Tab-separated table of C-alpha atoms and ligand atoms in Angstrom:
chain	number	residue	atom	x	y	z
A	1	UNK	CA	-14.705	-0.630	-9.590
A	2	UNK	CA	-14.397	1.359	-12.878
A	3	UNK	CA	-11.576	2.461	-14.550
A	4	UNK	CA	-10.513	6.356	-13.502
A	5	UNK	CA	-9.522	9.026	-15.674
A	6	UNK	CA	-6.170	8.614	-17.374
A	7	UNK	CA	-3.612	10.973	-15.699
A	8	UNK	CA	-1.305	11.462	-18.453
A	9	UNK	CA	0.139	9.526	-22.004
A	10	UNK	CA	0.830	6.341	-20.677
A	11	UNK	CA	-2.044	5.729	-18.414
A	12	UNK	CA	-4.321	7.206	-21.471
A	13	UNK	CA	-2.722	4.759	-23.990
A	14	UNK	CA	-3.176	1.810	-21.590
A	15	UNK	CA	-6.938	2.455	-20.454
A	16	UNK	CA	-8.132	3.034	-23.706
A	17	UNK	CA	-6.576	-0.592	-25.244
A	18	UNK	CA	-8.318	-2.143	-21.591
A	19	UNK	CA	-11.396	-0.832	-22.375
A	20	UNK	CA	-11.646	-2.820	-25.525
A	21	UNK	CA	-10.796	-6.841	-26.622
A	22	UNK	CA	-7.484	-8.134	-24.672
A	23	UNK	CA	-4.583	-8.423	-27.678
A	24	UNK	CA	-1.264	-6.423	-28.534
A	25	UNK	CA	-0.206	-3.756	-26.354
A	26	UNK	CA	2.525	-1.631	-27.298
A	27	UNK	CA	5.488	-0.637	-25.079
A	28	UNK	CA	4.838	1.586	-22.253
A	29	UNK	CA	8.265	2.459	-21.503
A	30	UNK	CA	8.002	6.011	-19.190
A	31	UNK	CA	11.427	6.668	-19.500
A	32	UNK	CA	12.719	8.552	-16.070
A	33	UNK	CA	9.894	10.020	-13.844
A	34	UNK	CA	9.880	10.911	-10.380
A	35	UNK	CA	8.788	8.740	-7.485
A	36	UNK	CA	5.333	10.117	-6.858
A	37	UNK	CA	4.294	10.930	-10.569
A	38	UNK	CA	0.955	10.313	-10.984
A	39	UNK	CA	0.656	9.037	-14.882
A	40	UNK	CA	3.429	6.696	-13.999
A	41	UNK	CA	1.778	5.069	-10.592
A	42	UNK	CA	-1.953	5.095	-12.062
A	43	UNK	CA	-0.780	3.330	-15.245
A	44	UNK	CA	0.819	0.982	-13.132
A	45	UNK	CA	-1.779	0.639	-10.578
A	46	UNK	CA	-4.492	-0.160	-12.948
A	47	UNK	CA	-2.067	-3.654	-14.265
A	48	UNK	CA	-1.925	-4.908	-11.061
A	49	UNK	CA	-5.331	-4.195	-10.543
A	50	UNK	CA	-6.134	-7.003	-13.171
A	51	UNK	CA	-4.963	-9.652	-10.268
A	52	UNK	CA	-6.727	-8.658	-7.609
A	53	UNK	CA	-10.549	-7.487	-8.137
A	54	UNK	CA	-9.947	-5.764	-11.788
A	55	UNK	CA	-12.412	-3.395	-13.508
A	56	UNK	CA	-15.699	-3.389	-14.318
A	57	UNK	CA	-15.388	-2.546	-18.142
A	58	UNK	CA	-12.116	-5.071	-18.532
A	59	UNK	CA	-12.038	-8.295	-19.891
A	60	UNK	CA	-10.611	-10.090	-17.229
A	61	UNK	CA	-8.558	-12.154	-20.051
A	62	UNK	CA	-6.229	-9.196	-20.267
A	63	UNK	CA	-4.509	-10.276	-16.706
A	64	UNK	CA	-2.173	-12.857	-18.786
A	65	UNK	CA	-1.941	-11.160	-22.311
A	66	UNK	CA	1.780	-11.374	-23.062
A	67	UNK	CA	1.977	-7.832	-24.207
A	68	UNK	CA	0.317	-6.434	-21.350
A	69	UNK	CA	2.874	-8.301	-19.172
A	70	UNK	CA	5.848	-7.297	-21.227
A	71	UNK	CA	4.524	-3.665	-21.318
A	72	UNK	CA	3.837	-3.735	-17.687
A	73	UNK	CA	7.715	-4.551	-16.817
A	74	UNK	CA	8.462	-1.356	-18.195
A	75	UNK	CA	6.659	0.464	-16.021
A	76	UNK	CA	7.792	-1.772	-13.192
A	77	UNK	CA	11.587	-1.089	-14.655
A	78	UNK	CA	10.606	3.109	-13.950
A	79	UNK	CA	8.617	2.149	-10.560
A	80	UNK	CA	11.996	0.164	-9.619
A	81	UNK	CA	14.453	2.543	-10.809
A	82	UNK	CA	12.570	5.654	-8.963
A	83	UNK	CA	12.858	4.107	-5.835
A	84	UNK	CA	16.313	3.199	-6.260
A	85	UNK	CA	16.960	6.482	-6.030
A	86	UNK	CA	15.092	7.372	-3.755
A	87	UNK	CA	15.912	4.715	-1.027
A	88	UNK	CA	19.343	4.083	-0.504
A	89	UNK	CA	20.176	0.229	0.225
A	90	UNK	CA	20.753	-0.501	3.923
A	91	UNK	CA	24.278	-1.619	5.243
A	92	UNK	CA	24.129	-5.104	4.809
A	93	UNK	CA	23.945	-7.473	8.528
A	94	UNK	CA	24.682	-10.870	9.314
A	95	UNK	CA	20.737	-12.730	8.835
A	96	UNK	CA	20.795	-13.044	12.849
A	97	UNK	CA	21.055	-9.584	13.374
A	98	UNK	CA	18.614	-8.963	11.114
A	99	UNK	CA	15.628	-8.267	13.408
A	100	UNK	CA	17.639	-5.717	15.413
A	101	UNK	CA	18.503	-3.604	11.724
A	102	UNK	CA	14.690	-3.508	11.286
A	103	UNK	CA	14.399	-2.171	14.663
A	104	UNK	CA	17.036	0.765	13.817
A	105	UNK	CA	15.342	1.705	10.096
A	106	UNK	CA	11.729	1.707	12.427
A	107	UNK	CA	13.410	4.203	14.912
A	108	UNK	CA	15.300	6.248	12.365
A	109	UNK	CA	12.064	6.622	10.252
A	110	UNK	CA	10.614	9.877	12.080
A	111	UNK	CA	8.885	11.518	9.242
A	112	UNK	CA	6.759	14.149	9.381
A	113	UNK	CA	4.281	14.488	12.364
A	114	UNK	CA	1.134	13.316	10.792
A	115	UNK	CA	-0.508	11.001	12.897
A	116	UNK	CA	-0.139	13.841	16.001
A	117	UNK	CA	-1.799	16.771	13.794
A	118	UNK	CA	-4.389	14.064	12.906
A	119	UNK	CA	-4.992	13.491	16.802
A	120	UNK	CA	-4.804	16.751	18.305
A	121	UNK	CA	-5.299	19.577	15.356
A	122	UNK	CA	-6.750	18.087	12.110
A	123	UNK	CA	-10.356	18.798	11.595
A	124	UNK	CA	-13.261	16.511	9.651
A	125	UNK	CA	-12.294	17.414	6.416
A	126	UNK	CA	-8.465	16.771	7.206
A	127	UNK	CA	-9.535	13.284	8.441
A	128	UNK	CA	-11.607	12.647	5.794
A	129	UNK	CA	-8.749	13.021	3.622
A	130	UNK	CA	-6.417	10.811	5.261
A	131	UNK	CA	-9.324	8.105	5.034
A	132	UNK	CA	-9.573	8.530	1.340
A	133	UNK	CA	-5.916	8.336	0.493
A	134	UNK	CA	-5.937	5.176	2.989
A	135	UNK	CA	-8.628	3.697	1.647
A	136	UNK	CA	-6.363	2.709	-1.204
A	137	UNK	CA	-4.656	0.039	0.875
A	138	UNK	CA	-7.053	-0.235	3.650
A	139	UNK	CA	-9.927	-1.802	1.099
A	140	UNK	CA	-7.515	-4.135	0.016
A	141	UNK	CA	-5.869	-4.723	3.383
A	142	UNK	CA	-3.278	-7.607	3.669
A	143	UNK	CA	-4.333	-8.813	-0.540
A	144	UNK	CA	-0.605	-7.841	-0.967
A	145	UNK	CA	1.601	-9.734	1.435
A	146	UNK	CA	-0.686	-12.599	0.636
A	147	UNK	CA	1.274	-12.913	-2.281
A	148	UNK	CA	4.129	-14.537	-0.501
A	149	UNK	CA	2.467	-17.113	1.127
A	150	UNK	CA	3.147	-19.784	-1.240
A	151	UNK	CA	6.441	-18.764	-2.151
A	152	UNK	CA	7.243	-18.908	1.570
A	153	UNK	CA	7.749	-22.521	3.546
A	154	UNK	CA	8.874	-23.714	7.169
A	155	UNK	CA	8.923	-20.633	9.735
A	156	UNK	CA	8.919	-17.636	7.640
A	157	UNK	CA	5.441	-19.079	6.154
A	158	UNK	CA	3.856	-20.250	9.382
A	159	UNK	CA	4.696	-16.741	10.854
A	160	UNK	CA	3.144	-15.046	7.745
A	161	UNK	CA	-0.062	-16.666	7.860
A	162	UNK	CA	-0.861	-15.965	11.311
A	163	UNK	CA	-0.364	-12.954	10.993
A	164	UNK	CA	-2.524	-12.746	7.919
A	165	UNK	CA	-5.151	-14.972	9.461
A	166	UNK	CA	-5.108	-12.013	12.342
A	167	UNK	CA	-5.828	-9.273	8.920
A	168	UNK	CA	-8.263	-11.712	7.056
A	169	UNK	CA	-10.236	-11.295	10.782
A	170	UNK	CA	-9.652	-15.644	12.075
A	171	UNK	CA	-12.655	-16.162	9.406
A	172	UNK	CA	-15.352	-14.064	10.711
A	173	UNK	CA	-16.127	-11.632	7.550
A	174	UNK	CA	-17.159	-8.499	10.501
A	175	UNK	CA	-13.443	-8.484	11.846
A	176	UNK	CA	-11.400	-8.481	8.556
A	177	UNK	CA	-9.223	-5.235	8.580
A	178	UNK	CA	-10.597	-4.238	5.105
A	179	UNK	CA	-14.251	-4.659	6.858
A	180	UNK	CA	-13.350	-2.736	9.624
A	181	UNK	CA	-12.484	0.010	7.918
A	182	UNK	CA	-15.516	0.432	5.453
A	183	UNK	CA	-17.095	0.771	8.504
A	184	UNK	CA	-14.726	3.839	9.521
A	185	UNK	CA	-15.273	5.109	6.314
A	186	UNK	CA	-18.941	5.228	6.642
A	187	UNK	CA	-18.611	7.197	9.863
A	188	UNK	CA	-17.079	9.687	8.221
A	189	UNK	CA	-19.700	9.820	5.637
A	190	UNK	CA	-17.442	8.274	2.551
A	191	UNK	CA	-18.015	5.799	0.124
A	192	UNK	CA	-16.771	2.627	1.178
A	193	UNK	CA	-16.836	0.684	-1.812
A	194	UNK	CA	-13.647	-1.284	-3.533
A	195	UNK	CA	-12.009	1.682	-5.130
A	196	UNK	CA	-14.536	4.056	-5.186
A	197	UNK	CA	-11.270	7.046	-4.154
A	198	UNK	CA	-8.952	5.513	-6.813
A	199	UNK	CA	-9.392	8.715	-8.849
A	200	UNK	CA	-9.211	11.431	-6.066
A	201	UNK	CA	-5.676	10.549	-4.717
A	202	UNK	CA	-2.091	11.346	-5.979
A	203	UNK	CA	0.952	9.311	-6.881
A	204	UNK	CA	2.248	9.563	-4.072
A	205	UNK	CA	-0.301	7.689	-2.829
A	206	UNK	CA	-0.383	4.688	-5.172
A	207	UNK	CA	2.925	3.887	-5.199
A	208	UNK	CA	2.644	2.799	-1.715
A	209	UNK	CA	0.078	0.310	-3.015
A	210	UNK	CA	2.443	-0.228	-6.228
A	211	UNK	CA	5.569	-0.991	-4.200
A	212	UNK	CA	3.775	-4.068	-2.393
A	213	UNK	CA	2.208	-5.110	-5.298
A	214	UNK	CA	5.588	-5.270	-7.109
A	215	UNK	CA	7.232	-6.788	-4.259
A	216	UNK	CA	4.894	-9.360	-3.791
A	217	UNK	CA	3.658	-10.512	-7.128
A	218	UNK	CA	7.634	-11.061	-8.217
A	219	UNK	CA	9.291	-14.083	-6.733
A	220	UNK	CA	11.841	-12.637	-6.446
A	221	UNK	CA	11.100	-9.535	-4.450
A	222	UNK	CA	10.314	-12.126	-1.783
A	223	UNK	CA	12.507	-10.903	0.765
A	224	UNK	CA	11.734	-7.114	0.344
A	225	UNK	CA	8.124	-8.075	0.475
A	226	UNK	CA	8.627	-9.773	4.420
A	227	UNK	CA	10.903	-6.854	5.006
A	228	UNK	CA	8.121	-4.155	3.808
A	229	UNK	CA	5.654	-6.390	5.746
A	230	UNK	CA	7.861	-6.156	8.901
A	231	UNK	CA	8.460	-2.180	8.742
A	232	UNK	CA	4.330	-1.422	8.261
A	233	UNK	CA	4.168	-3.630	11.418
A	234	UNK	CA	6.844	-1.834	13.625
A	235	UNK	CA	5.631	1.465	13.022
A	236	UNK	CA	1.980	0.792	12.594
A	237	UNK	CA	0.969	0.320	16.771
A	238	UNK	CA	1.585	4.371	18.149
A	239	UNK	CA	0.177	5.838	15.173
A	240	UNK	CA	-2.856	3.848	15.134
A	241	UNK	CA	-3.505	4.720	18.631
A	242	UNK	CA	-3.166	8.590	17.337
A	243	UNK	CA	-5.488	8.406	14.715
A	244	UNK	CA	-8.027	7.002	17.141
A	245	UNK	CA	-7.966	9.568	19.065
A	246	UNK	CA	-8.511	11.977	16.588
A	247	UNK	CA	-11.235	10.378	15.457
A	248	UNK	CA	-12.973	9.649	19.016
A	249	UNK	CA	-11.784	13.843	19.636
A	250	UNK	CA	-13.806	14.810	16.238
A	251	UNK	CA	-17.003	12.719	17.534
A	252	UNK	CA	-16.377	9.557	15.451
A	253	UNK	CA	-18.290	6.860	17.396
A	254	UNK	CA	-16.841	3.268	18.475
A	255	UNK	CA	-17.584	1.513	15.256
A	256	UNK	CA	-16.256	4.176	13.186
A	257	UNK	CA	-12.501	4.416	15.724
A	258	UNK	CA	-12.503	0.316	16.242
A	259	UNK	CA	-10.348	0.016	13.225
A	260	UNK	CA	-7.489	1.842	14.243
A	261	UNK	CA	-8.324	0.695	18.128
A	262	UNK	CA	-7.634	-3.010	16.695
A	263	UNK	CA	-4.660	-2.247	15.137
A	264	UNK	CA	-2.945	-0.604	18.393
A	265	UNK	CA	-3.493	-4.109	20.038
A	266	UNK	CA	-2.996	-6.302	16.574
A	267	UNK	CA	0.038	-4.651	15.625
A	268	UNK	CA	1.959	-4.986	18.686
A	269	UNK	CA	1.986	-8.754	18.318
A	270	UNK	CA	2.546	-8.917	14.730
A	271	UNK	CA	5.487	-6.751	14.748
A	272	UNK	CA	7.301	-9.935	17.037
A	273	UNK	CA	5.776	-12.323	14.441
A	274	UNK	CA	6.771	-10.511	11.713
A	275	UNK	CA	10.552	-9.400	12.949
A	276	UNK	CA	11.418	-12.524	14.982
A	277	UNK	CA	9.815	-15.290	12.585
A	278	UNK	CA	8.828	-14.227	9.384
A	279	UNK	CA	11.970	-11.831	8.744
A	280	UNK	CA	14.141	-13.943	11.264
A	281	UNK	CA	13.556	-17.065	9.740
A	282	UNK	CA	13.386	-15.838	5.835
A	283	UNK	CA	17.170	-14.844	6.854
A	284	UNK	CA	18.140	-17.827	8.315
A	285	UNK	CA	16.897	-20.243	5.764
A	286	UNK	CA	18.110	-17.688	2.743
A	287	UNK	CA	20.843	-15.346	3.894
A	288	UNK	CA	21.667	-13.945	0.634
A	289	UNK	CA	17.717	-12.259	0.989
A	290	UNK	CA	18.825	-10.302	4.131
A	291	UNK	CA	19.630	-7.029	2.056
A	292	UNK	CA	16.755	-7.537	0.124
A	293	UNK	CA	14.235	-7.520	3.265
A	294	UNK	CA	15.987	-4.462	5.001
A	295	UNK	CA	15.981	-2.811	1.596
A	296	UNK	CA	11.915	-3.814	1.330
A	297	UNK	CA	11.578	-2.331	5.118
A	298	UNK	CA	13.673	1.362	3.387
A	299	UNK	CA	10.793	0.993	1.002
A	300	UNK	CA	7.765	1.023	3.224
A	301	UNK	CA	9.280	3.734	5.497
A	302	UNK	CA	10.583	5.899	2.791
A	303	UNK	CA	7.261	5.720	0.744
A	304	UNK	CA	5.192	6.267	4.057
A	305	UNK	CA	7.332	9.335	4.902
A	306	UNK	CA	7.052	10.917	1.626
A	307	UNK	CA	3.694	10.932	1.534
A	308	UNK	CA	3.164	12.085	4.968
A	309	UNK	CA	5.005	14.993	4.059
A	310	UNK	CA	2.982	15.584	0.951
A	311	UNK	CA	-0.055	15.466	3.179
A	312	UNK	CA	1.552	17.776	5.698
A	313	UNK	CA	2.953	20.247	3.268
A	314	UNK	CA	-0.791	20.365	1.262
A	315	UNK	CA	-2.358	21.465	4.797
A	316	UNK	CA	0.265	23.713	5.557
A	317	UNK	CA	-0.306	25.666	2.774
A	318	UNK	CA	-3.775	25.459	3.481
A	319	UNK	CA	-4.645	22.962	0.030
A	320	UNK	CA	-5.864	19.737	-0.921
A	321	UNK	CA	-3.990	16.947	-0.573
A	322	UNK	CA	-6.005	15.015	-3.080
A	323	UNK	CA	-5.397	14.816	-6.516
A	324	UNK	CA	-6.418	17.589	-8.486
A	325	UNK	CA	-9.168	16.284	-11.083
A	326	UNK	CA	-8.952	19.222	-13.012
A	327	UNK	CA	-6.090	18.890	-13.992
A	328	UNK	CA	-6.221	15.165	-15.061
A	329	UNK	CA	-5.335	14.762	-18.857
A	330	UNK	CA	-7.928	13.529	-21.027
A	331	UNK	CA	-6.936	11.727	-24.273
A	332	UNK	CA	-4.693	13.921	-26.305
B	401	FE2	FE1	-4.580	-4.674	9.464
């Protein structure tokens, strides 16, 4: 993957000291910015990047330069701070009830309808778009949460990596998730290469990357990570079977609909794991992380209905839900 075009100051500062010799990097600090913006999230993005499959044209010695790592936190510090405000902490619960508050943020999170218009209205280009901005996760499915395996041990751990195993496809490279759906992106006659729509979609859509990156690459954000883990599960199995069927209506063929088709059937057992035992037993080995996981599960539902209703409002009104390249900001 290359590097995109910088969407503002701070992600234009940052790419151009990544494109050359790792050493100092000066402060990033973005001050207060909304949620979504896209400078912010890219910026941001592109760090965390450096742990997972990085960038082409960076030295892959700039994943531990100090500087980078202190300038990062001050993104992290805006990243954390805009969703603060944006997702109010859950009552706190006793950790045995814990389970049944996930169960109440799942049901309360009705956002906007997406996954219906996708299977009974949307048309090619609409699902096309909804692949792209997925792709952002999708390509990288399950890299996240894997974060917490080792910081995980007795239940909570066990329950994590099966359900990981499940994502990673039990070891056969054609049933990985991430496989899966470069095949569904192929049927829909998109690039399915590591990245390759990083540039096209908003802010919006990164920070739902960004938030499980941050949760799971900080020890401790532990607990928020299970919780976020727990919420994508619980809310992942009706949708799924939606977006097949939009698909399967707009003549995508079996290879091209299995993705979503496995996670109907996947994510209907790994909402139990993930609830009873991951979540469950995080809570009753470390009650004081209970908030923290309900708070992570706010996260995942508030960042997933936010962008829904970008989506929705962009068709509505008849636009592009991508980002707009023309307007990206080249150096100043
Ligand atoms: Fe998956």
């Amino acid at each position: 993957m290359r590097l995109p075009a910088a969407r503002g100051p701070i992600s234009d500062q940052l790419f151009s000291r990544l494109t050359g010799p790792p050493g100092k990097v000066g402060p990033l600090d973005p001050g207060p910015l909304p949620l979504g913006d896209d400078d912010l999230q890219l910026a941001l993005f592109a760090c965390y990047e450096l742990h997972y499959q990085g960038f082409e044209e960076v030295d892959e010695r700039w994943e531990w330069e100090p500087s980078l790592l202190r300038a990062r936190a001050g993104l992290e510090r805006g990243f954390e701070d805009a969703l603060a405000l944006a997702v109010p902490r859950p009552a706190p619960v006793d950790p045995q009830h814990v389970r049944r508050a996930l169960t109440a943020l799942a049901v309360g999170a009705e956002g906007p309808p997406l996954s219906q218009f996708l299977q009974r209205t949307a048309d090619l280009g609409q699902f096309r778009e909804f692949a792209v901005h997925r792709s952002i996760y999708h390509l990288k499915e399950a890299d996240p949460h894997t974060w917490a395996i080792p910081r995980l041990h007795g239940r909570a751990k066990a329950a994590l990596v099966e359900i990981q195993a499940d994502e990673y496809g039990g070891g056969r490279r054609e049933r990985m998730h991430s496989e899966l759906f470069r095949t569904t992106l192929r049927g829909l006659g998109l690039d399915d290469s590591y990245g390759a729509h990083l540039g096209r979609v908003p802010g919006i859509t990164l920070a739902i990357s960004n938030a499980m990156s941050l949760f799971g690459l900080h020890r401790r954000l532990r607990g928020a990570l299970a919780g976020h883990l727990a919420a994508l599960e619980m809310t992942s199995s009706l949708p799924n079977r939606r977006y097949a069927t939009g698909l399967r209506r707009l003549g995508g063929e079996a290879a091209a609909t299995r993705f979503y088709e496995e996670h109907v059937q996947a994510d209907a057992v790994h909402e139990q794991i993930a609830a009873n035992d991951l979540c469950g037993g995080l809570a009753a080995a470390h009650p004081s992380l209970t908030g923290d996981i309900l708070y992570g599960a706010a996260c995942a539902l508030t960042l997933e209905r936010l962008w829904a209703g970008h989506v929705m409002d962009c068709w509505e009104r008849g636009v592009s839900s991508l980002a707009e390249l023309e307007s990206a900001v080249a150096s100043p």
